[in-house]
XYZ file of C-alpha atoms in Angstrom:
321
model
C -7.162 -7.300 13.106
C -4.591 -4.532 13.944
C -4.469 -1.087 15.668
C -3.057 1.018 12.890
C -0.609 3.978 13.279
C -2.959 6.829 13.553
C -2.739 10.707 14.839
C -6.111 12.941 16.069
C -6.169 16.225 14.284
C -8.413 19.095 16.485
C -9.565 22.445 16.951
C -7.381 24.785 18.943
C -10.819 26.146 20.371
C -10.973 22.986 21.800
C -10.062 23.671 25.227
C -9.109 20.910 27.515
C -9.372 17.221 27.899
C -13.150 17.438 28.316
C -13.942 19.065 25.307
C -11.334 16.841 23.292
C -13.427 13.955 24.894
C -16.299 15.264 24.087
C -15.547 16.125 20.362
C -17.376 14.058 17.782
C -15.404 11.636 15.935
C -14.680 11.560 12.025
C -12.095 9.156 10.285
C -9.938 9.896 7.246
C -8.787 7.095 4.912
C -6.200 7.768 2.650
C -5.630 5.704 -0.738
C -3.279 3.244 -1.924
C 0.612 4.375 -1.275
C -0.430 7.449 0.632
C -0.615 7.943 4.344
C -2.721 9.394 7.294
C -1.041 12.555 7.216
C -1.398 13.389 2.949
C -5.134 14.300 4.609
C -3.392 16.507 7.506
C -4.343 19.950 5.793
C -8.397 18.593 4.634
C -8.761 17.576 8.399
C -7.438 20.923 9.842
C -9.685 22.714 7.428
C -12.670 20.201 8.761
C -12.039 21.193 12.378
C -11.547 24.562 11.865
C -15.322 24.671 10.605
C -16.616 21.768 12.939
C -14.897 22.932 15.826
C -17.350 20.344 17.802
C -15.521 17.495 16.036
C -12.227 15.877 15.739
C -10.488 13.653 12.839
C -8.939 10.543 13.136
C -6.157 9.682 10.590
C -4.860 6.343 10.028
C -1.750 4.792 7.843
C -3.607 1.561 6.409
C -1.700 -1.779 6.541
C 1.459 -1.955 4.527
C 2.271 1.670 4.550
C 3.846 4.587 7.184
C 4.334 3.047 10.717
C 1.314 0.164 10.332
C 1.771 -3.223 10.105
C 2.458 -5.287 7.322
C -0.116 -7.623 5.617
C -1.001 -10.535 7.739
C -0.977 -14.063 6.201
C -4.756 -13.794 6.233
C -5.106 -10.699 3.807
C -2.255 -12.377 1.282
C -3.737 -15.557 1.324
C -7.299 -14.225 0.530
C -5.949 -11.431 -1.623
C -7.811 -13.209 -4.767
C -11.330 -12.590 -2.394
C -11.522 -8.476 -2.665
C -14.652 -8.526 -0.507
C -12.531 -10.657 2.442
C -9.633 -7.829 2.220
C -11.418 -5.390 2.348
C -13.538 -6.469 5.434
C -10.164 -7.150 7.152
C -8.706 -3.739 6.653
C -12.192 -2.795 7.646
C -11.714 -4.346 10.999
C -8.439 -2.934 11.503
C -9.979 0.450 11.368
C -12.713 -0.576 13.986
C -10.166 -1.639 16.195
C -7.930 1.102 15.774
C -11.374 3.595 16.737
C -11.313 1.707 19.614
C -7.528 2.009 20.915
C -7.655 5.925 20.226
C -11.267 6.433 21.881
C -11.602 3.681 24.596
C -10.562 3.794 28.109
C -6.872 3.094 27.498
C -6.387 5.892 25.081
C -4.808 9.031 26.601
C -8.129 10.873 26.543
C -11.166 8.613 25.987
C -13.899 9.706 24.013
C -16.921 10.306 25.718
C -19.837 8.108 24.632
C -21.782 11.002 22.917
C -18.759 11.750 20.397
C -19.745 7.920 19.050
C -22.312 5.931 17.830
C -23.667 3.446 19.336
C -21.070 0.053 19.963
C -18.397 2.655 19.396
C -19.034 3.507 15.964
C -17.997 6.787 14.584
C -20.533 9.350 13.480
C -18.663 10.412 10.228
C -15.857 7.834 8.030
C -14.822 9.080 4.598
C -12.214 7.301 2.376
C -10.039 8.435 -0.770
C -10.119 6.227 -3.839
C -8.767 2.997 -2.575
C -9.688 3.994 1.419
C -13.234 4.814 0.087
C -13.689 0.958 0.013
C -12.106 0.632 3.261
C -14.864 3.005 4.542
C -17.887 1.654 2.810
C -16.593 -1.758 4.447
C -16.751 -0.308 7.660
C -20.085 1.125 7.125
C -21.739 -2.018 5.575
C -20.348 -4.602 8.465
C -22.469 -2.359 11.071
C -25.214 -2.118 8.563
C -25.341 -5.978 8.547
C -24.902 -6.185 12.206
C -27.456 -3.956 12.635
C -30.229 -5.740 10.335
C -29.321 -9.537 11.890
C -29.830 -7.987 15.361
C -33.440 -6.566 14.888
C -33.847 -9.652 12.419
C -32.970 -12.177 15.385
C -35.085 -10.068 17.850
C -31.755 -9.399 20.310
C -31.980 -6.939 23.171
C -28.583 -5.587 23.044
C -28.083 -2.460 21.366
C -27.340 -2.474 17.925
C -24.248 -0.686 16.415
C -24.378 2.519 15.303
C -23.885 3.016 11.558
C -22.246 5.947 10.345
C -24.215 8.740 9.937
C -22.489 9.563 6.544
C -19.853 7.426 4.548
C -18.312 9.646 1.914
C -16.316 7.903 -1.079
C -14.276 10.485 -2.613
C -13.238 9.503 -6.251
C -13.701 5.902 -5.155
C -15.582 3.635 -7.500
C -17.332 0.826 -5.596
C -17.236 -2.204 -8.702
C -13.967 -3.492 -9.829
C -11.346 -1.698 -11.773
C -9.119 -2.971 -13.712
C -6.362 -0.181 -14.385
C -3.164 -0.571 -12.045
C -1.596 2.703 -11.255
C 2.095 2.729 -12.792
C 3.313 3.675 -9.144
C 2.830 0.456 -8.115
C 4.661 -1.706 -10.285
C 7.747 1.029 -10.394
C 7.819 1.480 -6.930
C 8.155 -2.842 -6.916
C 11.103 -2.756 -9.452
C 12.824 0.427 -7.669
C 12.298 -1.607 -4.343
C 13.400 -5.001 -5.945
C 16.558 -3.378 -7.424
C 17.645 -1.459 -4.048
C 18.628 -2.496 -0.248
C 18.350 1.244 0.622
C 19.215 4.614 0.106
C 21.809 7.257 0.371
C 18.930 10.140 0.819
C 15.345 11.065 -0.556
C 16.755 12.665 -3.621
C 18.202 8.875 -4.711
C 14.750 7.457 -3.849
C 13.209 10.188 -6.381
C 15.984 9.348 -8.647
C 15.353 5.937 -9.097
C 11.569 6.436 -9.334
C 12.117 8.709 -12.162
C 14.084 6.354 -13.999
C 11.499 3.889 -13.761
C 9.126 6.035 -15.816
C 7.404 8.192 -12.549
C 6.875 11.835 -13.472
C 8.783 13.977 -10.586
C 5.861 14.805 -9.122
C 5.083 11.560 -8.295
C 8.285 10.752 -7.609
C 9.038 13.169 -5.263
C 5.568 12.462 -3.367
C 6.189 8.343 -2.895
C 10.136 9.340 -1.829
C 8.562 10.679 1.274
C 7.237 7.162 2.393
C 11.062 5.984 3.604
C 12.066 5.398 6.636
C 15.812 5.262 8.292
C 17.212 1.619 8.483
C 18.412 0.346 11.791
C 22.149 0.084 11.814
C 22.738 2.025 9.139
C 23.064 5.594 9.922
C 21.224 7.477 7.594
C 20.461 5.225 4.876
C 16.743 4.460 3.851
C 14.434 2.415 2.869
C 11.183 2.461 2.164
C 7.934 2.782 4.625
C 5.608 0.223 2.328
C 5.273 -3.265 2.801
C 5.762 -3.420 -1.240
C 4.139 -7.113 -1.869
C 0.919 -6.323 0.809
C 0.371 -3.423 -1.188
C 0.025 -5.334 -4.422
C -2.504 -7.871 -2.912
C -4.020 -5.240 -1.212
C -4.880 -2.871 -4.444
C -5.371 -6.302 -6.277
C -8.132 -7.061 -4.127
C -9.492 -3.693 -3.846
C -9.597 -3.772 -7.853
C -11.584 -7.216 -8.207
C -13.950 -5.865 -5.219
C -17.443 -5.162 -6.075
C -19.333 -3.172 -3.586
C -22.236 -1.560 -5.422
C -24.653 -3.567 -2.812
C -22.940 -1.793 -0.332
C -23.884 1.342 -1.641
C -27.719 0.806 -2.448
C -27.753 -0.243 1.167
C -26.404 2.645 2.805
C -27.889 5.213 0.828
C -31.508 3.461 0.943
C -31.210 5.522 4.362
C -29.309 8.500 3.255
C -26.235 7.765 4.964
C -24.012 7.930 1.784
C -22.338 10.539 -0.454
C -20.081 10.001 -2.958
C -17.769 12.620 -4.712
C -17.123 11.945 -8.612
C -13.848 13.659 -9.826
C -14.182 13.893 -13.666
C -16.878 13.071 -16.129
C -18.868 10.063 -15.003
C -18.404 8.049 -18.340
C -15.081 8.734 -18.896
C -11.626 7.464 -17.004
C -12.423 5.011 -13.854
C -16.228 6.239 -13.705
C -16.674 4.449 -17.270
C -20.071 2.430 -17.079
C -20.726 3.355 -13.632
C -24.137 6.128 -14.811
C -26.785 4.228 -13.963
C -25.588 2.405 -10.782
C -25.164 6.310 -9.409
C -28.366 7.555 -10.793
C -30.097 4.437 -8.933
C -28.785 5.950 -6.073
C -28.826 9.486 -6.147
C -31.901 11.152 -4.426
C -29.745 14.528 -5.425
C -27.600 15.160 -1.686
C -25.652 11.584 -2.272
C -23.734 12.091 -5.513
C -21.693 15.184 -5.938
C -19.718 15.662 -9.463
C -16.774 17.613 -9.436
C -15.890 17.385 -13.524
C -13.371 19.339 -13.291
C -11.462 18.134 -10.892
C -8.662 15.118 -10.817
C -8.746 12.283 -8.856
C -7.050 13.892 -6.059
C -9.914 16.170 -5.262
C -8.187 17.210 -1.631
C -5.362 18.561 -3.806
C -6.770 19.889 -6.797
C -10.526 21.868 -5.337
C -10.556 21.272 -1.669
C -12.763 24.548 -1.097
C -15.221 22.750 -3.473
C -14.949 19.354 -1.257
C -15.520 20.369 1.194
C -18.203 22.675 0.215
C -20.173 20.065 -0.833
C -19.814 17.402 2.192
C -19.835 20.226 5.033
C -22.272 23.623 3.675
C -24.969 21.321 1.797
C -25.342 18.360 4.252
C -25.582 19.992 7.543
C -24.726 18.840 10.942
C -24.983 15.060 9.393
C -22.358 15.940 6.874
């Protein structure tokens, strides 16, 4: 496991170190090719109506200032569930580099859970995985601790794991990013600027939106002035969405929400796109607070209805949102 690159995002009315320590803790998971800070504006708008909490954001492996893929996580990249407990575990250790007693403000116990856990861990798409993951290795814990009869506390599951637009059984579709942003990356050392980078996406079939949002992930090259190259670890990322894609966590989910500790957010009609033969498995689940459908809304639900995001996780859940 690895402490990722990460970045707290707080309330101004948060005055002091105390209050900062004392400031319940949320993570923020972005998907595949994004980073931490693509959920900068959704966490400021989360503080600024939980002024009590702060938000952790993280750049998974392979992508912003993280590390690349270990050996491990390309070697078991044909075993989803085994990737996505390891990126799991690099989010547990990086909660415990930015809260514990070497972080440049600890968090006070009663902003966590339990063992350190955090009270609130949401995930987009491919980082709702990475945050069911999370969840379900405490969950476990948890269970084989009161199973064996130990006296040591158990860890604190997450009061609420929200999945937005993130379907836990396997996909099969491979975004078209991906394998353009692989050719663009095979065919180039580096860059003149960010308007080559978008360039050469385009060419490669990328619509200039998405272009222009992947050109941001570059970073200058040592010893080469200003030329760039890109932020991703290009092959992780393949084995990483590979195994995220052949990952079924469905168990996952009837765990968690058998004690109301999961919501998920559904962008689009449920039998159509991704969703596609996924009805039942949410109406098993549903007790009416854990699935949310937002049909008119595309997968990037932070982007395209925000106000009705986070409507539903913060008004109609209260202070366990």
């Amino acid at each position: 496991m690895s402490v990722l690159a990460h970045k707290w995002v707080s309330s101004g009315a948060l005055s002091g170190k105390k209050a900062f320590s004392e400031a319940r803790v949320c993570v923020l998971l972005h998907g595949i090719l994004g980073s931490g800070r693509n959920w900068m504006g959704p966490a400021r708008r989360i503080v600024a109506a939980r002024p009590d909490w702060k938000v952790l954001l993280v750049d998974h492996r392979c992508h912003g200032d993280s590390p690349p893929a270990s050996a491990s996580i390309m070697s078991a990249s044909s075993d989803g569930r085994a990737v996505m407990e390891a990126c799991a575990a690099d989010v547990e250790a990086t909660v415990a580099a930015a809260t514990g007693d070497a972080a440049p403000t600890p968090s006070s116990p009663s902003a966590l859970l339990p063992c350190g856990g955090v009270p609130i861990i949401a995930g987009h798409s491919f980082g709702g995985k990475i945050a069911l993951a999370y969840s379900h290795r405490r969950y476990l814990r948890r269970r084989a601790a009161a199973a064996g009869g130990e006296s040591a506390t158990p860890p604190g599951v997450p009061l609420r794991t929200w999945l937005f637009d993130s379907v836990p059984g396997p996909r099969t579709h491979v975004p078209p990013a991906i394998p353009a942003l692989e050719r663009v990356a095979a065919g180039h050392a580096c860059f003149e600027n960010r308007a080559a980078v978008q360039s050469a996406l385009q060419e490669e079939g990328l619509d200039p939106a998405t272009a222009a949002w992947l050109a941001q992930s570059v970073r200058k090259l040592e010893g080469e002035g200003r030329r760039l190259v890109f932020s991703y670890d290009v092959p992780g990322v393949r084995a990483m969405y590979e195994a995220y894609s052949r990952c079924d966590m469905w168990d996952a989910c009837r765990d968690l929400s058998s004690e109301g500790k999961l919501g998920i957010v559904v962008a689009g009609e449920p039998e159509e796109g991704m969703w596609k033969g996924s009805g039942d498995k949410l109406d098993a689940i549903d007790d009416g607070r854990t699935v949310c459908r937002m049909p008119h809304s595309g997968h990037n639900i932070h982007v395209d209805d925000l106000d009705g995001l986070l409507k539903f996780v913060l008004e109609d859940h209260g202070d366990n949102w």
